[in-house]
């Protein structure tokens, strides 16, 4: 009989999608969580602010959870942490820069004092029950990134985090290839590796090429320069600072996240900005345009971010004028292209010079995620018995499986899973036969998880066809109509142009109520259901629209 325990691996977010990463490694009664991210909603999720993982399984097994291990500080890996901690307050382990970003979030949510934060680095080792955890350095588009190794009695499980192999990193944070090779020599039972760029051939270009092109654009600019990138890309921010220094420009930071992240990076020594270079937004117009550079958020077309407000002239203290230079130093994430294009058009209409397009065409951006050759190198170093591609949509996971098989992973030993699918491993045999609860939790204002499908369907209906409210006053004793029906519409029809339609609506409602009273129907809910049914059919026949119908009955 085997004395080994049960090893289980699954994702609660981050597979068959890009965003809200959360992975779980469980050995017997010890649960270790990797990352707790968020993602932004698409246009179909009206009013939703944020999407985070469903943690039902973790809440049901909270006594077994030992730690949350964070690979790096991007939003899709740390954005859900404050909401998670409000339900499950567990220790967090992360690198110095990542902890700085997490502390910002916890301060905003007033959770910092009650949370146990532990600083780790690539040389740290941790022990949780029978599982020992170690780490290795990776290179990505944010400082202090780690891959994680779980040493279990069943075998070693490796999670790569987000990575690429940049042999000339601008921040000198090299991937620890020797350590990765050593981990591979020890034996890797399961590898979980990111798949974002699994469809792109070759090696990811080095971040170093971006700096030269940013400097060239600054030198050619006739007036002020506005450059937008991800706030967390500290390497890119440093390149902008260097370009501003070379061209004798002062630098203004626009956007709350940009200001906050730069503060953390400067305070912790990850970013060097010369004394006196930074200026406040209200100082921009006091300097000659050729002496100013602006670094801002909004490269993904977010409507309330600094870049969008600049493009519409709605940013106080700053105007975009002809011959200003606008640089998009980030490629649009899939789904954001339309919003980005709209902002680009607005800048062109203001007479600005706009440098935009894919990173490969402008050389203003390179990806932080490995291309096919990077992914194959990781697989070759680790030599896993089993492989689980993560962090990508299905086609990316499928492509990554093919890459794995091309470098020696046995066919049939790759598991393309969905969120909630559990890979169980016992005596070196892996199977996927069960699921745990998984899905999306919606954050709307201060509400977390209280918005479901019904509410979203109502919002969609309201946004598409509007609403109609019918108010009737009934006599409590005689059950007759005392006044009304009165009809109020919003977003359905223009009242002045639809007087006959609304008159017919009132007539139909009156007849429906009278018929029900003649049949001695007294229940309000039955009366309301009949009004909605009759009125819905009539309005669709007349207008081919389906507004939300709200009957209101007042008894006197």
Coordinates of C-alpha atoms in Angstrom, one line a residue:
X1 CA 0.0 0.0 0.0
X2 CA 1.2 3.5 -0.8
X3 CA 1.9 5.9 2.1
X4 CA 1.8 8.9 -0.1
X5 CA -1.1 11.4 0.2
X6 CA -3.4 12.9 -2.5
X7 CA -2.0 15.6 -4.7
X8 CA -4.6 17.8 -6.5
X9 CA -4.1 20.7 -8.8
X10 CA -6.7 23.1 -10.2
X11 CA -7.5 26.6 -11.3
X12 CA -10.3 28.8 -9.9
X13 CA -9.4 31.4 -12.6
X14 CA -6.9 31.9 -15.4
X15 CA -7.5 29.0 -17.8
X16 CA -9.6 29.4 -20.9
X17 CA -9.4 33.2 -20.2
X18 CA -6.8 35.9 -19.7
X19 CA -7.2 37.5 -16.3
X20 CA -8.3 36.8 -12.7
X21 CA -5.5 34.2 -12.1
X22 CA -5.9 31.9 -9.2
X23 CA -4.4 28.4 -8.9
X24 CA -4.5 25.8 -6.1
X25 CA -2.1 23.0 -5.2
X26 CA -3.5 20.7 -2.5
X27 CA -1.6 17.9 -0.8
X28 CA -3.9 16.0 1.6
X29 CA -5.0 18.7 4.1
X30 CA -2.7 21.5 3.0
X31 CA -4.0 24.0 0.5
X32 CA -1.6 26.5 -1.1
X33 CA -3.0 29.2 -3.4
X34 CA -1.1 30.9 -6.2
X35 CA -2.1 34.4 -7.1
X36 CA -5.5 36.1 -6.6
X37 CA -6.2 38.3 -9.6
X38 CA -9.0 40.3 -11.2
X39 CA -10.1 41.2 -14.7
X40 CA -12.2 44.0 -16.1
X41 CA -15.7 43.3 -17.5
X42 CA -16.6 43.5 -21.2
X43 CA -19.4 45.7 -22.6
X44 CA -22.0 43.0 -21.9
X45 CA -21.6 43.2 -18.1
X46 CA -23.3 46.5 -17.6
X47 CA -22.4 48.3 -14.4
X48 CA -19.9 45.7 -13.2
X49 CA -16.6 47.2 -12.0
X50 CA -14.5 44.1 -11.6
X51 CA -14.5 40.3 -12.0
X52 CA -12.8 38.1 -9.4
X53 CA -12.6 34.3 -8.9
X54 CA -15.4 32.4 -7.2
X55 CA -13.8 31.0 -4.0
X56 CA -16.6 28.8 -2.8
X57 CA -14.4 25.8 -2.6
X58 CA -11.8 27.7 -0.5
X59 CA -14.5 29.0 1.9
X60 CA -15.7 25.4 2.4
X61 CA -12.1 24.2 3.1
X62 CA -10.8 27.3 4.9
X63 CA -9.2 25.3 7.7
X64 CA -6.9 23.7 5.2
X65 CA -5.6 26.9 3.6
X66 CA -2.0 27.6 4.6
X67 CA -0.9 30.6 2.4
X68 CA -1.4 32.8 -0.6
X69 CA 1.8 32.9 -2.7
X70 CA 2.0 35.7 -5.2
X71 CA 4.2 35.4 -8.4
X72 CA 4.2 39.1 -9.3
X73 CA 2.3 42.4 -9.0
X74 CA 0.1 42.7 -12.1
X75 CA -3.6 43.3 -11.6
X76 CA -4.6 40.0 -13.0
X77 CA -2.6 38.4 -10.2
X78 CA -3.2 40.7 -7.2
X79 CA -6.4 42.6 -8.1
X80 CA -8.7 40.2 -6.2
X81 CA -6.7 40.1 -3.0
X82 CA -8.6 42.7 -0.9
X83 CA -12.0 41.0 -1.7
X84 CA -10.4 37.6 -0.9
X85 CA -9.1 38.7 2.5
X86 CA -12.5 40.0 3.5
X87 CA -13.6 36.4 3.5
X88 CA -10.4 34.5 4.2
X89 CA -7.7 36.3 6.1
X90 CA -4.6 34.1 5.4
X91 CA -0.8 34.9 5.3
X92 CA 0.5 36.4 2.0
X93 CA 4.0 35.7 0.7
X94 CA 5.4 38.0 -2.1
X95 CA 8.5 39.8 -3.2
X96 CA 9.4 43.3 -2.0
X97 CA 8.0 45.3 -5.0
X98 CA 4.9 43.1 -5.2
X99 CA 4.2 43.6 -1.5
X100 CA 4.4 47.4 -2.0
X101 CA 1.6 47.2 -4.6
X102 CA -0.4 44.8 -2.4
X103 CA -0.1 47.2 0.5
X104 CA -1.5 50.0 -1.6
X105 CA -4.6 48.0 -2.3
X106 CA -5.0 46.9 1.3
X107 CA -4.6 50.5 2.5
X108 CA -7.5 51.5 0.2
X109 CA -9.7 48.8 1.6
X110 CA -8.6 49.4 5.2
X111 CA -7.2 45.9 5.5
X112 CA -3.5 46.6 5.9
X113 CA -3.4 46.4 9.7
X114 CA -5.1 43.0 9.9
X115 CA -3.1 41.2 7.2
X116 CA 0.0 39.1 7.6
X117 CA 2.4 40.0 4.8
X118 CA 5.7 38.1 4.4
X119 CA 8.5 39.2 2.2
X120 CA 10.3 36.5 0.1
X121 CA 12.8 36.3 -2.7
X122 CA 14.2 33.7 -5.1
X123 CA 16.3 32.1 -2.3
X124 CA 13.4 31.7 0.2
X125 CA 12.2 28.3 1.3
X126 CA 8.9 27.7 3.1
X127 CA 7.4 24.7 4.7
X128 CA 3.7 24.0 5.0
X129 CA 2.9 20.5 6.4
X130 CA 4.5 18.0 4.1
X131 CA 5.0 20.5 1.3
X132 CA 8.2 22.6 1.0
X133 CA 8.1 25.6 -1.3
X134 CA 11.0 27.2 -3.1
X135 CA 11.3 29.9 -5.8
X136 CA 13.2 30.9 -8.9
X137 CA 13.7 34.3 -10.7
X138 CA 11.8 35.0 -13.9
X139 CA 11.8 38.0 -16.2
X140 CA 8.5 39.8 -17.1
X141 CA 7.3 43.3 -17.6
X142 CA 7.3 44.2 -13.9
X143 CA 10.1 43.8 -11.3
X144 CA 10.6 41.0 -8.8
X145 CA 8.8 38.1 -10.6
X146 CA 9.0 34.5 -9.3
X147 CA 8.3 31.0 -10.4
X148 CA 7.3 28.6 -7.7
X149 CA 8.3 25.0 -6.9
X150 CA 6.1 22.8 -4.7
X151 CA 8.1 19.9 -3.3
X152 CA 5.5 17.3 -2.3
X153 CA 6.0 13.6 -1.4
X154 CA 4.3 12.7 -4.7
X155 CA 6.7 14.8 -6.7
X156 CA 7.6 18.4 -7.7
X157 CA 5.0 20.8 -9.1
X158 CA 6.2 23.9 -10.8
X159 CA 4.2 27.1 -11.6
X160 CA 6.2 29.4 -13.9
X161 CA 4.3 32.6 -13.2
X162 CA 4.3 35.0 -16.2
X163 CA 7.7 35.0 -17.9
X164 CA 9.9 35.5 -20.9
X165 CA 13.6 35.0 -21.5
X166 CA 15.1 38.4 -21.9
X167 CA 18.9 38.0 -22.1
X168 CA 19.5 41.8 -21.9
X169 CA 16.9 43.0 -19.3
X170 CA 17.0 46.8 -18.7
X171 CA 16.7 46.3 -14.9
X172 CA 19.3 43.5 -14.8
X173 CA 16.8 41.1 -13.3
X174 CA 17.9 38.0 -15.3
X175 CA 15.9 34.8 -15.5
X176 CA 17.6 32.2 -13.3
X177 CA 18.1 29.6 -16.1
X178 CA 20.7 27.6 -14.1
X179 CA 18.3 27.1 -11.2
X180 CA 15.5 26.2 -13.6
X181 CA 17.8 23.5 -15.2
X182 CA 18.6 22.2 -11.7
X183 CA 14.9 22.0 -10.9
X184 CA 14.5 20.0 -14.1
X185 CA 17.3 17.6 -13.2
X186 CA 15.6 16.9 -9.8
X187 CA 12.5 15.9 -11.7
X188 CA 9.3 17.8 -12.3
X189 CA 6.1 15.8 -12.0
X190 CA 3.8 18.6 -13.2
X191 CA 4.5 21.9 -14.9
X192 CA 1.9 24.7 -15.0
X193 CA 3.2 27.3 -17.6
X194 CA 1.6 30.4 -19.0
X195 CA 0.3 30.4 -22.6
X196 CA -0.5 34.0 -23.5
X197 CA 1.8 34.2 -26.6
X198 CA 1.7 30.5 -27.5
X199 CA 0.5 31.4 -31.0
X200 CA 3.5 33.8 -31.7
X201 CA 6.6 32.3 -33.3
X202 CA 10.1 33.1 -32.3
X203 CA 11.6 34.7 -29.2
X204 CA 10.1 37.6 -27.4
X205 CA 12.1 40.8 -28.2
X206 CA 14.2 42.4 -25.4
X207 CA 12.8 45.4 -23.6
X208 CA 16.1 47.1 -24.4
X209 CA 15.0 47.9 -28.0
X210 CA 12.1 50.1 -26.6
X211 CA 14.3 52.6 -24.8
X212 CA 16.2 53.6 -28.0
X213 CA 12.9 54.2 -29.9
X214 CA 11.4 56.2 -27.0
X215 CA 14.5 58.5 -26.9
X216 CA 14.4 58.9 -30.7
X217 CA 10.7 60.0 -30.6
X218 CA 11.4 62.4 -27.7
X219 CA 14.2 64.0 -29.8
X220 CA 12.1 64.4 -32.9
X221 CA 9.1 65.9 -31.0
X222 CA 8.5 69.6 -31.7
X223 CA 6.3 70.2 -28.8
X224 CA 5.2 68.4 -25.6
X225 CA 5.2 64.6 -25.5
X226 CA 2.4 62.4 -24.0
X227 CA 3.3 58.8 -23.6
X228 CA 0.9 56.2 -22.2
X229 CA 1.9 52.7 -20.8
X230 CA 0.9 50.3 -18.1
X231 CA 1.7 51.9 -14.7
X232 CA 3.2 48.6 -13.4
X233 CA 5.8 48.5 -16.3
X234 CA 8.6 50.1 -14.2
X235 CA 11.2 49.3 -16.9
X236 CA 9.2 51.3 -19.4
X237 CA 8.7 54.2 -16.9
X238 CA 12.5 54.3 -16.3
X239 CA 13.0 54.5 -20.1
X240 CA 10.6 57.5 -20.3
X241 CA 12.5 59.2 -17.4
X242 CA 15.8 58.6 -19.2
X243 CA 14.4 60.0 -22.5
X244 CA 13.1 63.1 -20.7
X245 CA 16.5 63.6 -19.0
X246 CA 18.3 63.4 -22.4
X247 CA 15.9 65.9 -24.0
X248 CA 15.8 68.3 -21.0
X249 CA 12.2 67.8 -20.3
X250 CA 10.3 68.0 -17.1
X251 CA 8.0 65.0 -16.4
X252 CA 4.3 65.1 -15.2
X253 CA 2.5 62.0 -14.0
X254 CA -1.2 61.7 -14.8
X255 CA -3.5 59.0 -13.4
X256 CA -3.9 57.8 -9.8
X257 CA -2.4 54.3 -10.5
X258 CA 0.6 55.9 -12.3
X259 CA 1.3 58.2 -9.4
X260 CA 0.9 55.4 -6.8
X261 CA 3.0 52.8 -8.5
X262 CA 5.8 55.3 -9.2
X263 CA 5.8 56.3 -5.5
X264 CA 6.2 52.6 -4.5
X265 CA 8.9 52.0 -7.1
X266 CA 10.9 55.1 -6.1
X267 CA 10.5 54.5 -2.4
X268 CA 11.8 50.9 -2.7
X269 CA 14.6 51.7 -5.1
X270 CA 13.2 50.2 -8.3
X271 CA 13.0 53.5 -10.2
X272 CA 15.5 56.4 -10.3
X273 CA 14.1 59.9 -11.0
X274 CA 16.4 62.9 -10.9
X275 CA 15.7 65.5 -8.2
X276 CA 13.5 68.3 -9.7
X277 CA 12.3 66.4 -12.8
X278 CA 8.8 65.7 -11.7
X279 CA 6.2 68.5 -11.9
X280 CA 2.6 68.8 -11.0
X281 CA -0.1 68.8 -13.7
X282 CA -0.9 72.5 -13.0
X283 CA 2.7 73.4 -13.9
X284 CA 2.5 71.9 -17.4
X285 CA 1.2 75.1 -19.1
X286 CA 3.7 77.3 -17.3
X287 CA 6.6 75.7 -19.2
X288 CA 7.5 75.8 -22.9
X289 CA 5.9 72.8 -24.7
X290 CA 9.3 71.5 -25.8
X291 CA 10.3 71.3 -22.1
X292 CA 7.4 69.0 -21.1
X293 CA 6.7 65.2 -21.2
X294 CA 3.6 63.6 -19.7
X295 CA 3.4 60.0 -18.6
X296 CA -0.1 58.7 -18.1
X297 CA -2.4 55.8 -17.7
X298 CA -5.1 54.7 -20.2
X299 CA -3.2 52.9 -23.0
X300 CA -6.1 50.3 -23.1
X301 CA -8.7 52.9 -23.9
X302 CA -10.3 53.1 -20.5
X303 CA -12.9 55.9 -20.8
X304 CA -12.1 57.5 -17.4
X305 CA -8.3 57.2 -17.6
X306 CA -6.0 60.2 -18.1
X307 CA -5.3 59.5 -21.8
X308 CA -9.0 59.3 -22.8
X309 CA -9.7 62.6 -20.9
X310 CA -6.8 64.3 -22.7
X311 CA -8.1 63.2 -26.0
X312 CA -11.5 64.9 -25.4
X313 CA -10.1 68.0 -23.8
X314 CA -11.6 67.1 -20.4
X315 CA -8.4 67.0 -18.4
X316 CA -8.0 70.1 -16.2
X317 CA -4.8 72.0 -16.7
X318 CA -3.7 70.2 -19.8
X319 CA -4.6 70.8 -23.5
X320 CA -3.5 68.8 -26.5
X321 CA -2.5 71.2 -29.3
X322 CA -1.4 70.7 -32.9
X323 CA 2.1 69.1 -33.3
X324 CA 2.0 67.6 -29.8
X325 CA 3.3 64.0 -29.9
X326 CA 1.2 61.1 -28.5
X327 CA 2.9 57.7 -28.0
X328 CA 1.0 54.5 -27.2
X329 CA 3.8 52.4 -25.5
X330 CA 1.5 49.4 -25.1
X331 CA -0.4 47.1 -27.4
X332 CA -4.2 46.8 -26.9
X333 CA -5.3 43.8 -25.0
X334 CA -7.8 41.8 -27.2
X335 CA -11.2 43.4 -26.7
X336 CA -9.9 46.9 -26.1
X337 CA -9.1 47.7 -29.8
X338 CA -12.3 49.7 -30.4
X339 CA -11.8 52.0 -27.4
X340 CA -8.1 52.6 -28.3
X341 CA -9.0 53.4 -31.9
X342 CA -11.6 56.0 -30.8
X343 CA -8.9 57.7 -28.6
X344 CA -6.4 57.7 -31.5
X345 CA -9.0 59.3 -33.8
X346 CA -9.6 62.0 -31.2
X347 CA -6.0 62.9 -31.0
X348 CA -5.6 63.1 -34.7
X349 CA -8.6 65.4 -34.9
X350 CA -6.8 67.7 -32.4
X351 CA -3.9 67.9 -34.9
X352 CA -1.5 65.8 -32.8
X353 CA 1.2 63.4 -34.1
X354 CA 0.2 59.9 -32.9
X355 CA 2.6 57.0 -32.7
X356 CA 0.5 53.9 -32.4
X357 CA 0.1 50.3 -33.6
X358 CA 1.4 46.9 -32.6
X359 CA 4.6 46.9 -30.7
X360 CA 6.5 45.2 -33.5
X361 CA 5.7 48.0 -36.0
X362 CA 6.5 51.0 -33.8
X363 CA 9.1 49.4 -31.5
X364 CA 7.5 51.3 -28.6
X365 CA 6.4 48.1 -26.9
X366 CA 7.5 44.5 -26.4
X367 CA 5.5 41.8 -24.7
X368 CA 6.3 40.6 -21.2
X369 CA 5.0 37.1 -22.1
X370 CA 7.1 34.5 -23.8
X371 CA 6.7 33.6 -27.5
X372 CA 6.9 30.0 -28.7
X373 CA 10.7 29.6 -28.4
X374 CA 10.6 31.0 -24.8
X375 CA 7.8 28.5 -23.9
X376 CA 9.8 25.6 -25.5
X377 CA 12.9 26.6 -23.6
X378 CA 11.0 26.5 -20.3
X379 CA 9.6 23.1 -21.1
X380 CA 13.0 21.8 -22.1
X381 CA 14.6 23.1 -18.9
X382 CA 11.8 21.6 -16.7
X383 CA 11.3 18.2 -18.5
X384 CA 7.9 17.6 -16.9
X385 CA 6.1 14.3 -16.8
X386 CA 2.7 16.0 -16.9
X387 CA 1.9 19.4 -18.3
X388 CA -1.0 21.9 -17.6
X389 CA -1.0 25.0 -19.9
X390 CA -2.5 28.0 -18.1
X391 CA -3.1 31.7 -18.5
X392 CA -4.7 31.8 -21.9
X393 CA -7.8 31.2 -24.0
X394 CA -8.5 27.7 -25.3
X395 CA -6.7 28.1 -28.7
X396 CA -3.5 29.3 -26.8
X397 CA -3.7 26.3 -24.4
X398 CA -4.1 24.0 -27.4
X399 CA -1.1 25.5 -29.2
X400 CA 1.0 25.2 -26.0
X401 CA 0.1 21.5 -25.8
X402 CA 1.5 21.0 -29.3
X403 CA 4.7 22.9 -28.3
X404 CA 5.1 20.7 -25.3
X405 CA 4.7 17.5 -27.3
X406 CA 7.2 18.8 -29.9
X407 CA 9.9 19.0 -27.1
X408 CA 9.3 15.7 -25.5
X409 CA 6.2 15.7 -23.3
X410 CA 4.4 12.4 -24.0
X411 CA 1.2 12.6 -25.9
X412 CA -1.7 12.2 -23.5
X413 CA 0.2 13.7 -20.6
X414 CA -1.1 17.3 -21.1
X415 CA -4.3 18.4 -19.5
X416 CA -6.2 21.3 -21.0
X417 CA -8.5 22.1 -18.2
X418 CA -11.3 24.6 -17.5
X419 CA -11.6 26.6 -14.3
X420 CA -12.7 24.1 -11.6
X421 CA -11.4 21.0 -13.3
X422 CA -9.2 19.0 -10.9
X423 CA -6.1 17.0 -11.9
X424 CA -5.6 14.4 -9.2
X425 CA -2.2 12.6 -9.0
X426 CA -1.6 9.4 -7.0
X427 CA 1.5 7.1 -7.4
X428 CA 2.7 9.1 -10.5
X429 CA -0.7 8.6 -12.3
X430 CA -2.6 11.8 -13.2
X431 CA -6.3 11.8 -14.0
X432 CA -8.9 14.5 -14.4
X433 CA -12.4 13.2 -13.5
X434 CA -13.9 15.7 -11.0
X435 CA -14.7 19.4 -10.6
X436 CA -14.9 21.9 -7.8
X437 CA -17.1 25.0 -7.9
X438 CA -15.6 27.8 -10.0
X439 CA -16.8 30.8 -12.0
X440 CA -17.0 34.6 -11.9
X441 CA -17.8 36.8 -8.9
X442 CA -18.9 40.3 -9.9
X443 CA -17.9 43.4 -8.0
X444 CA -20.4 46.2 -8.3
X445 CA -19.6 49.2 -6.1
X446 CA -19.3 47.9 -2.6
X447 CA -21.3 44.8 -3.5
X448 CA -19.3 41.6 -4.0
X449 CA -21.1 38.6 -5.5
X450 CA -24.6 40.1 -5.0
X451 CA -25.1 40.7 -8.8
X452 CA -26.2 37.6 -10.6
X453 CA -27.6 36.6 -14.0
X454 CA -31.1 38.0 -13.4
X455 CA -29.9 41.5 -12.5
X456 CA -27.5 41.5 -15.5
X457 CA -30.4 40.4 -17.8
X458 CA -32.5 43.2 -16.4
X459 CA -29.8 45.8 -17.0
X460 CA -29.3 44.5 -20.5
X461 CA -33.1 44.8 -21.2
X462 CA -33.1 48.3 -19.8
X463 CA -30.1 49.3 -21.9
X464 CA -31.6 48.0 -25.1
X465 CA -35.4 48.7 -24.9
X466 CA -35.9 50.9 -21.9
X467 CA -38.8 50.6 -19.4
X468 CA -42.4 51.4 -19.0
X469 CA -44.1 51.9 -15.6
X470 CA -47.9 51.6 -15.2
X471 CA -49.4 53.0 -12.0
X472 CA -53.0 52.1 -11.0
X473 CA -54.9 53.1 -7.8
X474 CA -57.5 50.6 -6.6
X475 CA -60.2 51.0 -4.0
X476 CA -59.4 48.7 -1.1
X477 CA -63.1 48.0 -0.4
X478 CA -64.8 48.0 -3.8
X479 CA -61.7 46.8 -5.7
X480 CA -62.4 49.3 -8.5
X481 CA -60.0 51.5 -10.3
X482 CA -60.0 54.9 -8.6
X483 CA -57.4 56.6 -10.9
X484 CA -55.1 55.7 -13.7
X485 CA -53.6 53.8 -15.4
X486 CA -50.8 56.4 -15.6
X487 CA -47.9 55.5 -17.8
X488 CA -44.3 56.6 -17.4
X489 CA -41.6 55.6 -19.9
X490 CA -37.8 55.9 -19.9
X491 CA -35.7 54.9 -22.8
X492 CA -38.6 53.3 -24.6
X493 CA -40.4 55.9 -26.7
X494 CA -40.4 59.7 -26.9
X495 CA -43.7 60.6 -25.2
X496 CA -44.7 63.5 -27.4
X497 CA -44.4 61.4 -30.5
X498 CA -46.2 58.4 -29.0
X499 CA -49.4 59.8 -27.4
X500 CA -51.7 57.3 -29.3
X501 CA -49.6 54.3 -28.3
X502 CA -49.5 55.3 -24.7
X503 CA -53.3 56.0 -24.7
X504 CA -53.8 52.5 -26.1
X505 CA -51.5 51.1 -23.4
X506 CA -53.6 52.7 -20.7
X507 CA -56.8 51.4 -22.3
X508 CA -55.4 47.8 -22.5
X509 CA -54.3 47.9 -18.9
X510 CA -57.7 49.2 -17.7
X511 CA -59.5 46.4 -19.6
X512 CA -57.1 43.8 -18.3
X513 CA -57.7 44.8 -14.6
X514 CA -61.5 45.1 -15.1
X515 CA -61.6 41.6 -16.6
X516 CA -59.7 40.2 -13.7
X517 CA -62.0 41.9 -11.2
X518 CA -65.0 40.5 -12.9
X519 CA -63.4 37.0 -12.5
X520 CA -62.9 37.9 -8.8
X521 CA -59.1 37.8 -9.0
X522 CA -57.8 39.8 -6.0
X523 CA -54.1 38.8 -5.7
X524 CA -51.8 41.6 -6.7
X525 CA -49.1 39.3 -8.1
X526 CA -51.6 37.7 -10.4
X527 CA -52.9 41.1 -11.6
X528 CA -49.3 42.3 -12.2
X529 CA -48.4 39.1 -14.1
X530 CA -51.4 39.5 -16.4
X531 CA -50.6 43.2 -17.0
X532 CA -47.0 42.3 -18.0
X533 CA -48.1 39.5 -20.3
X534 CA -50.9 41.4 -22.1
X535 CA -48.9 44.6 -22.3
X536 CA -45.7 42.9 -23.4
X537 CA -47.4 41.1 -26.3
X538 CA -49.1 44.3 -27.4
X539 CA -46.0 46.5 -27.3
X540 CA -43.9 43.9 -29.2
X541 CA -46.6 43.7 -31.9
X542 CA -46.7 47.5 -32.2
X543 CA -43.0 48.3 -31.8
X544 CA -40.9 45.1 -32.1
X545 CA -39.4 46.1 -28.7
X546 CA -39.4 44.4 -25.4
X547 CA -39.2 47.1 -22.7
X548 CA -39.1 46.2 -19.0
X549 CA -42.7 46.5 -17.7
X550 CA -43.2 47.5 -14.1
X551 CA -46.9 47.5 -12.9
X552 CA -47.4 49.5 -9.7
X553 CA -50.7 49.0 -7.8
X554 CA -51.7 51.4 -5.0
X555 CA -54.5 50.5 -2.7
X556 CA -56.6 53.2 -1.0

